Amino acid sequence: MTTIFDTIKAVAFEIDTAIKTSDLGYSDSENSSGEDQLKLDVQSDIIIEKAFASVAVVKNLVSEEKEGVLELNEGGKYTICYDPLDGSSLVDVNLSVGSIFGIYEGELKAENLVASAYVVYGPRIELMIATKGEAPMLSRIIGGEFKEIGSVTMGEKGKLNAPGGTQQNWCDYHKTFIDDLFAEGYRLRYSGGMVPDLHQIMLKGGGLFSYPGTSDKPHGKLRQLFEVIPFAFMYEQAGGQAINNKGMRLMELVPSHPHDTSPCFFGSNYEIEALKKAYGIKN
Ligand code: P6P
């Protein structure tokens, strides 16, 4: 696993350089979710694919930017599902973006996730790594290389509310629930970048990030294998919860297709329990 984390650290530097120097225009292609691809999306994907090609323990890759499973090393042990540059459309307005990695052993389903990692490209490059049974570990670049800062745990109740999705397409009880949190004094913290938005809640003691099913996207927007499950793992390991609209742990998801999405709620215990009540979910 160490070689995988070292490879993620190496690609973090390369992608950060690409963000700062590359053309921000659109390529002439779409990804598997039908989203227009920025040249930076394609470039970041190539950086990651090339880097893992020489890591023997990596058997396969699944990328947000490509259809299907890419076989790398027949004798490998792990499949890495990744979003090479999540929120890339925010780069041209100089907001933070990130790369997300889910490391699976065996069938691609949540219970087979053995570790997850994400990189935040912001005023600083930051890396978060979570392995089974360990609280997520935050690392920052000090003296030109990643140094561990400390493990991250969330409080029982936070102050931040990150409500995703098009509000006019929310169901009534979701809108009431979100409004009630604001009425309790929660502060709106939503940039449209999943990585910095979830990173902020983890580092600032907790709160709620929600991307519900909506009338235009009943199965949500965020992809299970390389967005939802890696962060669900992080949040549970940090002492929080991560569930779908039926109250099922996101760590029980079994995608039927590599690009399946899921409604998703990540947060501290207080906010998730309040959501379950608002959604009529019995524990
Ligand atoms: P919306 C970025 O495109 C992304 O995939 C996530 O990073 C982010 O949380 C979400 O979409 C934002 O979606 O519909 O709120 O703009």
PDB file of C-alpha atoms and ligand atoms in Angstrom:
ATOM      1  CA  MET A   1       0.000   0.000   0.000  1.00  0.00           C
ATOM      2  CA  THR A   2       2.922   2.369   0.679  1.00  0.00           C
ATOM      3  CA  THR A   3       3.873   2.431  -2.999  1.00  0.00           C
ATOM      4  CA  ILE A   4       0.300   3.459  -3.821  1.00  0.00           C
ATOM      5  CA  PHE A   5       0.381   6.350  -1.357  1.00  0.00           C
ATOM      6  CA  ASP A   6       3.830   7.410  -2.569  1.00  0.00           C
ATOM      7  CA  THR A   7       2.501   7.400  -6.133  1.00  0.00           C
ATOM      8  CA  ILE A   8      -0.461   9.570  -5.092  1.00  0.00           C
ATOM      9  CA  LYS A   9       2.001  12.035  -3.522  1.00  0.00           C
ATOM     10  CA  ALA A  10       4.005  12.134  -6.757  1.00  0.00           C
ATOM     11  CA  VAL A  11       0.966  12.707  -8.990  1.00  0.00           C
ATOM     12  CA  ALA A  12      -0.251  15.440  -6.593  1.00  0.00           C
ATOM     13  CA  PHE A  13       2.781  17.547  -7.474  1.00  0.00           C
ATOM     14  CA  GLU A  14       2.383  16.885 -11.213  1.00  0.00           C
ATOM     15  CA  ILE A  15      -1.339  17.694 -11.262  1.00  0.00           C
ATOM     16  CA  ASP A  16      -0.788  20.839  -9.167  1.00  0.00           C
ATOM     17  CA  THR A  17       1.765  22.013 -11.749  1.00  0.00           C
ATOM     18  CA  ALA A  18      -0.679  21.217 -14.562  1.00  0.00           C
ATOM     19  CA  ILE A  19      -3.403  23.240 -12.793  1.00  0.00           C
ATOM     20  CA  LYS A  20      -1.075  26.213 -12.594  1.00  0.00           C
ATOM     21  CA  THR A  21       0.335  26.023 -16.124  1.00  0.00           C
ATOM     22  CA  SER A  22      -2.035  24.243 -18.511  1.00  0.00           C
ATOM     23  CA  ASP A  23      -4.677  25.426 -20.965  1.00  0.00           C
ATOM     24  CA  LEU A  24      -8.050  25.693 -19.167  1.00  0.00           C
ATOM     25  CA  GLY A  25     -10.069  25.057 -22.300  1.00  0.00           C
ATOM     26  CA  TYR A  26     -12.422  22.199 -23.114  1.00  0.00           C
ATOM     27  CA  SER A  27     -11.334  19.111 -25.010  1.00  0.00           C
ATOM     28  CA  ASP A  28     -13.632  17.857 -27.770  1.00  0.00           C
ATOM     29  CA  SER A  29     -14.769  14.826 -25.731  1.00  0.00           C
ATOM     30  CA  GLU A  30     -17.148  13.825 -22.927  1.00  0.00           C
ATOM     31  CA  ASN A  31     -16.591  11.540 -19.942  1.00  0.00           C
ATOM     32  CA  SER A  32     -18.675   8.446 -19.199  1.00  0.00           C
ATOM     33  CA  SER A  33     -21.204  10.543 -17.309  1.00  0.00           C
ATOM     34  CA  GLY A  34     -21.786  12.683 -20.398  1.00  0.00           C
ATOM     35  CA  GLU A  35     -19.950  15.678 -18.925  1.00  0.00           C
ATOM     36  CA  ASP A  36     -17.748  17.848 -21.156  1.00  0.00           C
ATOM     37  CA  GLN A  37     -14.076  17.157 -20.458  1.00  0.00           C
ATOM     38  CA  LEU A  38     -11.600  19.921 -19.818  1.00  0.00           C
ATOM     39  CA  LYS A  39      -8.131  19.423 -21.284  1.00  0.00           C
ATOM     40  CA  LEU A  40      -7.019  19.457 -17.640  1.00  0.00           C
ATOM     41  CA  ASP A  41      -9.334  16.506 -16.857  1.00  0.00           C
ATOM     42  CA  VAL A  42      -7.738  14.461 -19.625  1.00  0.00           C
ATOM     43  CA  GLN A  43      -4.205  15.567 -18.678  1.00  0.00           C
ATOM     44  CA  SER A  44      -4.726  14.711 -14.991  1.00  0.00           C
ATOM     45  CA  ASP A  45      -6.124  11.314 -15.954  1.00  0.00           C
ATOM     46  CA  ILE A  46      -3.071  10.580 -18.124  1.00  0.00           C
ATOM     47  CA  ILE A  47      -0.717  11.623 -15.291  1.00  0.00           C
ATOM     48  CA  ILE A  48      -2.389   9.169 -12.904  1.00  0.00           C
ATOM     49  CA  GLU A  49      -2.629   6.320 -15.412  1.00  0.00           C
ATOM     50  CA  LYS A  50       1.061   6.628 -16.337  1.00  0.00           C
ATOM     51  CA  ALA A  51       2.126   6.803 -12.682  1.00  0.00           C
ATOM     52  CA  PHE A  52       0.249   3.643 -11.627  1.00  0.00           C
ATOM     53  CA  ALA A  53       1.239   1.665 -14.751  1.00  0.00           C
ATOM     54  CA  SER A  54       4.575   0.875 -13.047  1.00  0.00           C
ATOM     55  CA  VAL A  55       3.125  -0.012  -9.628  1.00  0.00           C
ATOM     56  CA  ALA A  56       2.993  -3.825  -9.595  1.00  0.00           C
ATOM     57  CA  VAL A  57       0.352  -4.126  -6.828  1.00  0.00           C
ATOM     58  CA  VAL A  58      -2.167  -2.180  -8.934  1.00  0.00           C
ATOM     59  CA  LYS A  59      -4.183  -4.629 -11.007  1.00  0.00           C
ATOM     60  CA  ASN A  60      -6.755  -2.300 -12.568  1.00  0.00           C
ATOM     61  CA  LEU A  61      -7.787   1.337 -12.810  1.00  0.00           C
ATOM     62  CA  VAL A  62     -11.299   2.813 -13.032  1.00  0.00           C
ATOM     63  CA  SER A  63     -11.376   6.500 -13.884  1.00  0.00           C
ATOM     64  CA  GLU A  64     -14.224   9.015 -13.900  1.00  0.00           C
ATOM     65  CA  GLU A  65     -12.797  10.161 -17.223  1.00  0.00           C
ATOM     66  CA  LYS A  66     -12.933   6.758 -18.911  1.00  0.00           C
ATOM     67  CA  GLU A  67     -15.496   3.980 -19.526  1.00  0.00           C
ATOM     68  CA  GLY A  68     -14.923   0.552 -17.954  1.00  0.00           C
ATOM     69  CA  VAL A  69     -11.934  -1.021 -16.212  1.00  0.00           C
ATOM     70  CA  LEU A  70      -8.346  -0.514 -17.443  1.00  0.00           C
ATOM     71  CA  GLU A  71      -6.151  -3.585 -16.799  1.00  0.00           C
ATOM     72  CA  LEU A  72      -2.630  -2.610 -15.745  1.00  0.00           C
ATOM     73  CA  ASN A  73      -0.744  -5.451 -14.023  1.00  0.00           C
ATOM     74  CA  GLU A  74      -2.112  -9.020 -14.204  1.00  0.00           C
ATOM     75  CA  GLY A  75      -0.435 -10.015 -10.947  1.00  0.00           C
ATOM     76  CA  GLY A  76      -1.701  -6.947  -9.110  1.00  0.00           C
ATOM     77  CA  LYS A  77      -3.829  -6.992  -5.980  1.00  0.00           C
ATOM     78  CA  TYR A  78      -5.757  -3.704  -5.930  1.00  0.00           C
ATOM     79  CA  THR A  79      -8.120  -1.788  -8.198  1.00  0.00           C
ATOM     80  CA  ILE A  80      -7.853   1.986  -7.849  1.00  0.00           C
ATOM     81  CA  CYS A  81     -11.017   3.919  -8.684  1.00  0.00           C
ATOM     82  CA  TYR A  82     -10.289   7.598  -9.010  1.00  0.00           C
ATOM     83  CA  ASP A  83     -11.575  10.985 -10.013  1.00  0.00           C
ATOM     84  CA  PRO A  84      -8.454  12.666 -11.390  1.00  0.00           C
ATOM     85  CA  LEU A  85      -9.609  16.261 -10.986  1.00  0.00           C
ATOM     86  CA  ASP A  86     -12.958  16.602  -9.250  1.00  0.00           C
ATOM     87  CA  GLY A  87     -14.589  19.997  -9.648  1.00  0.00           C
ATOM     88  CA  SER A  88     -12.197  20.884 -12.478  1.00  0.00           C
ATOM     89  CA  SER A  89     -14.602  23.531 -13.826  1.00  0.00           C
ATOM     90  CA  LEU A  90     -13.716  25.592 -10.709  1.00  0.00           C
ATOM     91  CA  VAL A  91     -10.071  25.986 -11.774  1.00  0.00           C
ATOM     92  CA  ASP A  92     -10.866  28.843 -14.158  1.00  0.00           C
ATOM     93  CA  VAL A  93     -12.353  30.843 -11.264  1.00  0.00           C
ATOM     94  CA  ASN A  94      -9.359  29.959  -9.055  1.00  0.00           C
ATOM     95  CA  LEU A  95     -11.240  27.859  -6.491  1.00  0.00           C
ATOM     96  CA  SER A  96      -9.871  24.715  -4.846  1.00  0.00           C
ATOM     97  CA  VAL A  97     -10.272  21.326  -6.556  1.00  0.00           C
ATOM     98  CA  GLY A  98      -9.158  17.792  -5.753  1.00  0.00           C
ATOM     99  CA  SER A  99      -8.252  14.240  -6.757  1.00  0.00           C
ATOM    100  CA  ILE A 100     -10.051  11.309  -5.109  1.00  0.00           C
ATOM    101  CA  PHE A 101      -8.780   7.701  -4.855  1.00  0.00           C
ATOM    102  CA  GLY A 102     -10.612   4.583  -3.674  1.00  0.00           C
ATOM    103  CA  ILE A 103      -8.406   1.479  -3.260  1.00  0.00           C
ATOM    104  CA  TYR A 104     -10.364  -1.773  -3.540  1.00  0.00           C
ATOM    105  CA  GLU A 105      -9.346  -5.422  -3.154  1.00  0.00           C
ATOM    106  CA  GLY A 106     -11.537  -7.836  -5.088  1.00  0.00           C
ATOM    107  CA  GLU A 107     -15.058  -7.077  -6.376  1.00  0.00           C
ATOM    108  CA  LEU A 108     -15.743  -3.345  -6.766  1.00  0.00           C
ATOM    109  CA  LYS A 109     -18.114  -2.750  -3.858  1.00  0.00           C
ATOM    110  CA  ALA A 110     -17.898  -0.607  -0.760  1.00  0.00           C
ATOM    111  CA  GLU A 111     -17.073  -3.397   1.694  1.00  0.00           C
ATOM    112  CA  ASN A 112     -13.973  -4.202  -0.384  1.00  0.00           C
ATOM    113  CA  LEU A 113     -12.522  -0.711  -0.011  1.00  0.00           C
ATOM    114  CA  VAL A 114      -9.269  -1.082   1.909  1.00  0.00           C
ATOM    115  CA  ALA A 115      -8.127   2.546   1.859  1.00  0.00           C
ATOM    116  CA  SER A 116      -9.009   5.934   0.427  1.00  0.00           C
ATOM    117  CA  ALA A 117      -7.130   9.146  -0.220  1.00  0.00           C
ATOM    118  CA  TYR A 118      -7.765  12.584  -1.590  1.00  0.00           C
ATOM    119  CA  VAL A 119      -5.605  15.554  -2.550  1.00  0.00           C
ATOM    120  CA  VAL A 120      -6.800  19.156  -2.195  1.00  0.00           C
ATOM    121  CA  TYR A 121      -5.227  21.644  -4.633  1.00  0.00           C
ATOM    122  CA  GLY A 122      -5.793  24.953  -2.843  1.00  0.00           C
ATOM    123  CA  PRO A 123      -3.624  27.675  -1.286  1.00  0.00           C
ATOM    124  CA  ARG A 124      -1.648  24.627  -0.119  1.00  0.00           C
ATOM    125  CA  ILE A 125      -1.587  21.077  -1.468  1.00  0.00           C
ATOM    126  CA  GLU A 126      -3.012  18.802   1.245  1.00  0.00           C
ATOM    127  CA  LEU A 127      -3.365  15.027   1.345  1.00  0.00           C
ATOM    128  CA  MET A 128      -5.724  12.905   3.442  1.00  0.00           C
ATOM    129  CA  ILE A 129      -5.248   9.157   3.714  1.00  0.00           C
ATOM    130  CA  ALA A 130      -7.494   6.686   5.542  1.00  0.00           C
ATOM    131  CA  THR A 131      -6.820   2.977   6.048  1.00  0.00           C
ATOM    132  CA  LYS A 132      -9.064   0.437   7.807  1.00  0.00           C
ATOM    133  CA  GLY A 133      -9.352   1.062  11.535  1.00  0.00           C
ATOM    134  CA  GLU A 134      -7.301   4.259  11.462  1.00  0.00           C
ATOM    135  CA  ALA A 135      -8.544   7.857  11.679  1.00  0.00           C
ATOM    136  CA  PRO A 136      -7.752   9.800   8.490  1.00  0.00           C
ATOM    137  CA  MET A 137      -4.217  11.264   8.469  1.00  0.00           C
ATOM    138  CA  LEU A 138      -3.702  14.803   7.185  1.00  0.00           C
ATOM    139  CA  SER A 139      -0.408  15.661   5.450  1.00  0.00           C
ATOM    140  CA  ARG A 140       0.838  19.015   4.169  1.00  0.00           C
ATOM    141  CA  ILE A 141       3.864  19.986   2.103  1.00  0.00           C
ATOM    142  CA  ILE A 142       6.665  21.253   4.304  1.00  0.00           C
ATOM    143  CA  GLY A 143      10.115  21.753   2.812  1.00  0.00           C
ATOM    144  CA  GLY A 144       8.976  20.480  -0.557  1.00  0.00           C
ATOM    145  CA  GLU A 145       7.581  17.146   0.608  1.00  0.00           C
ATOM    146  CA  PHE A 146       4.472  15.786   2.350  1.00  0.00           C
ATOM    147  CA  LYS A 147       4.755  15.723   6.155  1.00  0.00           C
ATOM    148  CA  GLU A 148       2.134  14.171   8.444  1.00  0.00           C
ATOM    149  CA  ILE A 149       0.334  16.825  10.479  1.00  0.00           C
ATOM    150  CA  GLY A 150      -2.018  14.627  12.504  1.00  0.00           C
ATOM    151  CA  SER A 151      -5.087  12.402  12.460  1.00  0.00           C
ATOM    152  CA  VAL A 152      -8.515  13.956  11.999  1.00  0.00           C
ATOM    153  CA  THR A 153     -11.632  13.263  14.056  1.00  0.00           C
ATOM    154  CA  MET A 154     -14.957  15.065  13.835  1.00  0.00           C
ATOM    155  CA  GLY A 155     -17.033  16.387  16.717  1.00  0.00           C
ATOM    156  CA  GLU A 156     -20.513  15.080  17.560  1.00  0.00           C
ATOM    157  CA  LYS A 157     -22.070  18.260  16.141  1.00  0.00           C
ATOM    158  CA  GLY A 158     -20.678  20.868  13.745  1.00  0.00           C
ATOM    159  CA  LYS A 159     -21.555  24.327  12.470  1.00  0.00           C
ATOM    160  CA  LEU A 160     -21.200  23.992   8.681  1.00  0.00           C
ATOM    161  CA  ASN A 161     -23.879  23.092   6.148  1.00  0.00           C
ATOM    162  CA  ALA A 162     -22.944  22.217   2.542  1.00  0.00           C
ATOM    163  CA  PRO A 163     -26.246  21.641   0.646  1.00  0.00           C
ATOM    164  CA  GLY A 164     -25.634  20.317  -2.879  1.00  0.00           C
ATOM    165  CA  GLY A 165     -27.936  19.862  -5.824  1.00  0.00           C
ATOM    166  CA  THR A 166     -30.340  22.227  -7.555  1.00  0.00           C
ATOM    167  CA  GLN A 167     -32.565  23.596  -4.790  1.00  0.00           C
ATOM    168  CA  GLN A 168     -35.634  23.972  -7.035  1.00  0.00           C
ATOM    169  CA  ASN A 169     -35.426  20.198  -7.584  1.00  0.00           C
ATOM    170  CA  TRP A 170     -35.189  19.219  -3.898  1.00  0.00           C
ATOM    171  CA  CYS A 171     -38.136  17.371  -2.334  1.00  0.00           C
ATOM    172  CA  ASP A 172     -40.114  19.340   0.262  1.00  0.00           C
ATOM    173  CA  TYR A 173     -38.858  17.480   3.355  1.00  0.00           C
ATOM    174  CA  HIS A 174     -35.225  17.902   2.250  1.00  0.00           C
ATOM    175  CA  LYS A 175     -35.719  21.647   1.807  1.00  0.00           C
ATOM    176  CA  THR A 176     -37.385  21.909   5.214  1.00  0.00           C
ATOM    177  CA  PHE A 177     -34.520  19.950   6.794  1.00  0.00           C
ATOM    178  CA  ILE A 178     -31.835  22.164   5.218  1.00  0.00           C
ATOM    179  CA  ASP A 179     -33.722  25.339   6.167  1.00  0.00           C
ATOM    180  CA  ASP A 180     -34.068  24.057   9.755  1.00  0.00           C
ATOM    181  CA  LEU A 181     -30.278  23.633  10.026  1.00  0.00           C
ATOM    182  CA  PHE A 182     -29.780  27.220   8.888  1.00  0.00           C
ATOM    183  CA  ALA A 183     -32.455  28.326  11.396  1.00  0.00           C
ATOM    184  CA  GLU A 184     -30.301  26.607  14.058  1.00  0.00           C
ATOM    185  CA  GLY A 185     -27.422  28.895  13.053  1.00  0.00           C
ATOM    186  CA  TYR A 186     -25.456  26.654  10.674  1.00  0.00           C
ATOM    187  CA  ARG A 187     -23.263  28.511   8.226  1.00  0.00           C
ATOM    188  CA  LEU A 188     -23.442  27.891   4.468  1.00  0.00           C
ATOM    189  CA  ARG A 189     -20.167  26.486   3.137  1.00  0.00           C
ATOM    190  CA  TYR A 190     -20.630  25.206  -0.435  1.00  0.00           C
ATOM    191  CA  SER A 191     -18.165  25.853  -3.265  1.00  0.00           C
ATOM    192  CA  GLY A 192     -19.359  23.227  -5.750  1.00  0.00           C
ATOM    193  CA  GLY A 193     -16.142  21.268  -5.214  1.00  0.00           C
ATOM    194  CA  MET A 194     -16.821  18.017  -3.352  1.00  0.00           C
ATOM    195  CA  VAL A 195     -13.219  17.642  -2.148  1.00  0.00           C
ATOM    196  CA  PRO A 196     -12.708  21.074  -0.546  1.00  0.00           C
ATOM    197  CA  ASP A 197     -16.306  21.126   0.740  1.00  0.00           C
ATOM    198  CA  LEU A 198     -15.978  17.768   2.520  1.00  0.00           C
ATOM    199  CA  HIS A 199     -12.378  18.534   3.591  1.00  0.00           C
ATOM    200  CA  GLN A 200     -13.509  21.777   5.270  1.00  0.00           C
ATOM    201  CA  ILE A 201     -16.248  20.007   7.282  1.00  0.00           C
ATOM    202  CA  MET A 202     -13.791  17.340   8.456  1.00  0.00           C
ATOM    203  CA  LEU A 203     -11.159  19.889   9.494  1.00  0.00           C
ATOM    204  CA  LYS A 204     -13.582  22.394  11.041  1.00  0.00           C
ATOM    205  CA  GLY A 205     -15.081  19.952  13.517  1.00  0.00           C
ATOM    206  CA  GLY A 206     -18.061  18.675  11.574  1.00  0.00           C
ATOM    207  CA  GLY A 207     -21.398  19.579  10.008  1.00  0.00           C
ATOM    208  CA  LEU A 208     -23.251  18.187   7.003  1.00  0.00           C
ATOM    209  CA  PHE A 209     -22.548  17.744   3.295  1.00  0.00           C
ATOM    210  CA  SER A 210     -25.591  16.617   1.329  1.00  0.00           C
ATOM    211  CA  TYR A 211     -26.148  15.749  -2.297  1.00  0.00           C
ATOM    212  CA  PRO A 212     -29.682  14.296  -2.329  1.00  0.00           C
ATOM    213  CA  GLY A 213     -31.661  12.632  -5.051  1.00  0.00           C
ATOM    214  CA  THR A 214     -33.522  15.404  -6.893  1.00  0.00           C
ATOM    215  CA  SER A 215     -36.356  15.511  -9.432  1.00  0.00           C
ATOM    216  CA  ASP A 216     -33.764  15.969 -12.203  1.00  0.00           C
ATOM    217  CA  LYS A 217     -31.237  13.507 -10.706  1.00  0.00           C
ATOM    218  CA  PRO A 218     -33.228  10.970  -8.617  1.00  0.00           C
ATOM    219  CA  HIS A 219     -30.091   8.834  -8.063  1.00  0.00           C
ATOM    220  CA  GLY A 220     -27.992  11.866  -7.152  1.00  0.00           C
ATOM    221  CA  LYS A 221     -24.978  13.098  -9.092  1.00  0.00           C
ATOM    222  CA  LEU A 222     -21.909  11.875  -7.233  1.00  0.00           C
ATOM    223  CA  ARG A 223     -20.306   8.632  -8.420  1.00  0.00           C
ATOM    224  CA  GLN A 224     -20.200   5.709  -5.986  1.00  0.00           C
ATOM    225  CA  LEU A 225     -16.838   4.091  -6.703  1.00  0.00           C
ATOM    226  CA  PHE A 226     -14.575   7.122  -6.902  1.00  0.00           C
ATOM    227  CA  GLU A 227     -16.407   9.890  -5.038  1.00  0.00           C
ATOM    228  CA  VAL A 228     -19.069   8.642  -2.600  1.00  0.00           C
ATOM    229  CA  ILE A 229     -17.492   5.483  -1.143  1.00  0.00           C
ATOM    230  CA  PRO A 230     -13.964   6.917  -0.607  1.00  0.00           C
ATOM    231  CA  PHE A 231     -15.408   9.846   1.345  1.00  0.00           C
ATOM    232  CA  ALA A 232     -17.880   7.623   3.221  1.00  0.00           C
ATOM    233  CA  PHE A 233     -14.867   5.620   4.412  1.00  0.00           C
ATOM    234  CA  MET A 234     -13.078   8.818   5.484  1.00  0.00           C
ATOM    235  CA  TYR A 235     -16.094  10.177   7.378  1.00  0.00           C
ATOM    236  CA  GLU A 236     -16.817   6.932   9.227  1.00  0.00           C
ATOM    237  CA  GLN A 237     -13.125   6.558  10.152  1.00  0.00           C
ATOM    238  CA  ALA A 238     -13.194  10.158  11.465  1.00  0.00           C
ATOM    239  CA  GLY A 239     -16.137   9.328  13.764  1.00  0.00           C
ATOM    240  CA  GLY A 240     -18.913  10.630  11.527  1.00  0.00           C
ATOM    241  CA  GLN A 241     -21.565   8.909   9.410  1.00  0.00           C
ATOM    242  CA  ALA A 242     -22.265   8.537   5.699  1.00  0.00           C
ATOM    243  CA  ILE A 243     -25.689   7.336   4.480  1.00  0.00           C
ATOM    244  CA  ASN A 244     -28.029   7.458   1.520  1.00  0.00           C
ATOM    245  CA  ASN A 245     -31.631   8.705   1.409  1.00  0.00           C
ATOM    246  CA  LYS A 246     -32.899   5.388   2.828  1.00  0.00           C
ATOM    247  CA  GLY A 247     -30.535   5.480   5.807  1.00  0.00           C
ATOM    248  CA  MET A 248     -28.274   2.774   4.365  1.00  0.00           C
ATOM    249  CA  ARG A 249     -24.557   3.162   5.128  1.00  0.00           C
ATOM    250  CA  LEU A 250     -22.791   4.215   1.924  1.00  0.00           C
ATOM    251  CA  MET A 251     -20.150   1.649   2.929  1.00  0.00           C
ATOM    252  CA  GLU A 252     -22.735  -1.014   2.016  1.00  0.00           C
ATOM    253  CA  LEU A 253     -23.153   0.158  -1.579  1.00  0.00           C
ATOM    254  CA  VAL A 254     -22.726  -2.386  -4.369  1.00  0.00           C
ATOM    255  CA  PRO A 255     -22.533  -0.491  -7.669  1.00  0.00           C
ATOM    256  CA  SER A 256     -23.859  -2.374 -10.695  1.00  0.00           C
ATOM    257  CA  HIS A 257     -21.880  -0.141 -13.086  1.00  0.00           C
ATOM    258  CA  PRO A 258     -18.551   1.682 -12.546  1.00  0.00           C
ATOM    259  CA  HIS A 259     -20.229   5.077 -13.007  1.00  0.00           C
ATOM    260  CA  ASP A 260     -23.309   4.501 -10.829  1.00  0.00           C
ATOM    261  CA  THR A 261     -24.246   7.456  -8.609  1.00  0.00           C
ATOM    262  CA  SER A 262     -25.972   7.651  -5.215  1.00  0.00           C
ATOM    263  CA  PRO A 263     -27.746  10.237  -3.098  1.00  0.00           C
ATOM    264  CA  CYS A 264     -25.253  10.870  -0.293  1.00  0.00           C
ATOM    265  CA  PHE A 265     -25.094  12.534   3.113  1.00  0.00           C
ATOM    266  CA  PHE A 266     -21.829  12.887   5.022  1.00  0.00           C
ATOM    267  CA  GLY A 267     -21.608  14.430   8.476  1.00  0.00           C
ATOM    268  CA  SER A 268     -21.239  14.434  12.215  1.00  0.00           C
ATOM    269  CA  ASN A 269     -23.577  12.212  14.217  1.00  0.00           C
ATOM    270  CA  TYR A 270     -25.971  14.993  15.287  1.00  0.00           C
ATOM    271  CA  GLU A 271     -26.631  16.157  11.723  1.00  0.00           C
ATOM    272  CA  ILE A 272     -27.007  12.663  10.289  1.00  0.00           C
ATOM    273  CA  GLU A 273     -29.427  11.657  13.078  1.00  0.00           C
ATOM    274  CA  ALA A 274     -31.414  14.853  12.402  1.00  0.00           C
ATOM    275  CA  LEU A 275     -31.503  13.959   8.688  1.00  0.00           C
ATOM    276  CA  LYS A 276     -32.751  10.438   9.450  1.00  0.00           C
ATOM    277  CA  LYS A 277     -35.581  11.971  11.505  1.00  0.00           C
ATOM    278  CA  ALA A 278     -36.451  14.444   8.731  1.00  0.00           C
ATOM    279  CA  TYR A 279     -36.464  11.587   6.201  1.00  0.00           C
ATOM    280  CA  GLY A 280     -38.585   9.344   8.452  1.00  0.00           C
ATOM    281  CA  ILE A 281     -35.764   6.793   8.694  1.00  0.00           C
ATOM    282  CA  LYS A 282     -35.980   4.470  11.697  1.00  0.00           C
ATOM    283  CA  ASN A 283     -32.504   3.387  12.860  1.00  0.00           C
TER     284      ASN A 283
HETATM  285  P1  P6P B   1     -23.773  20.926  -8.206  1.00  0.00           P
HETATM  286  C1  P6P B   1     -18.226  18.819  -9.337  1.00  0.00           C
HETATM  287  O1  P6P B   1     -18.749  18.883 -10.670  1.00  0.00           O
HETATM  288  C2  P6P B   1     -19.043  17.781  -8.597  1.00  0.00           C
HETATM  289  O2  P6P B   1     -18.911  16.538  -9.220  1.00  0.00           O
HETATM  290  C3  P6P B   1     -18.598  17.713  -7.145  1.00  0.00           C
HETATM  291  O3  P6P B   1     -17.268  18.057  -6.973  1.00  0.00           O
HETATM  292  C4  P6P B   1     -19.526  18.700  -6.449  1.00  0.00           C
HETATM  293  O4  P6P B   1     -19.798  18.366  -5.092  1.00  0.00           O
HETATM  294  C5  P6P B   1     -20.799  18.615  -7.298  1.00  0.00           C
HETATM  295  O5  P6P B   1     -20.409  18.170  -8.591  1.00  0.00           O
HETATM  296  C6  P6P B   1     -21.469  19.953  -7.425  1.00  0.00           C
HETATM  297  O6  P6P B   1     -22.679  19.734  -8.127  1.00  0.00           O
HETATM  298  O7  P6P B   1     -24.946  20.271  -8.893  1.00  0.00           O
HETATM  299  O8  P6P B   1     -24.092  21.354  -6.796  1.00  0.00           O
HETATM  300  O9  P6P B   1     -23.119  22.009  -9.006  1.00  0.00           O
END
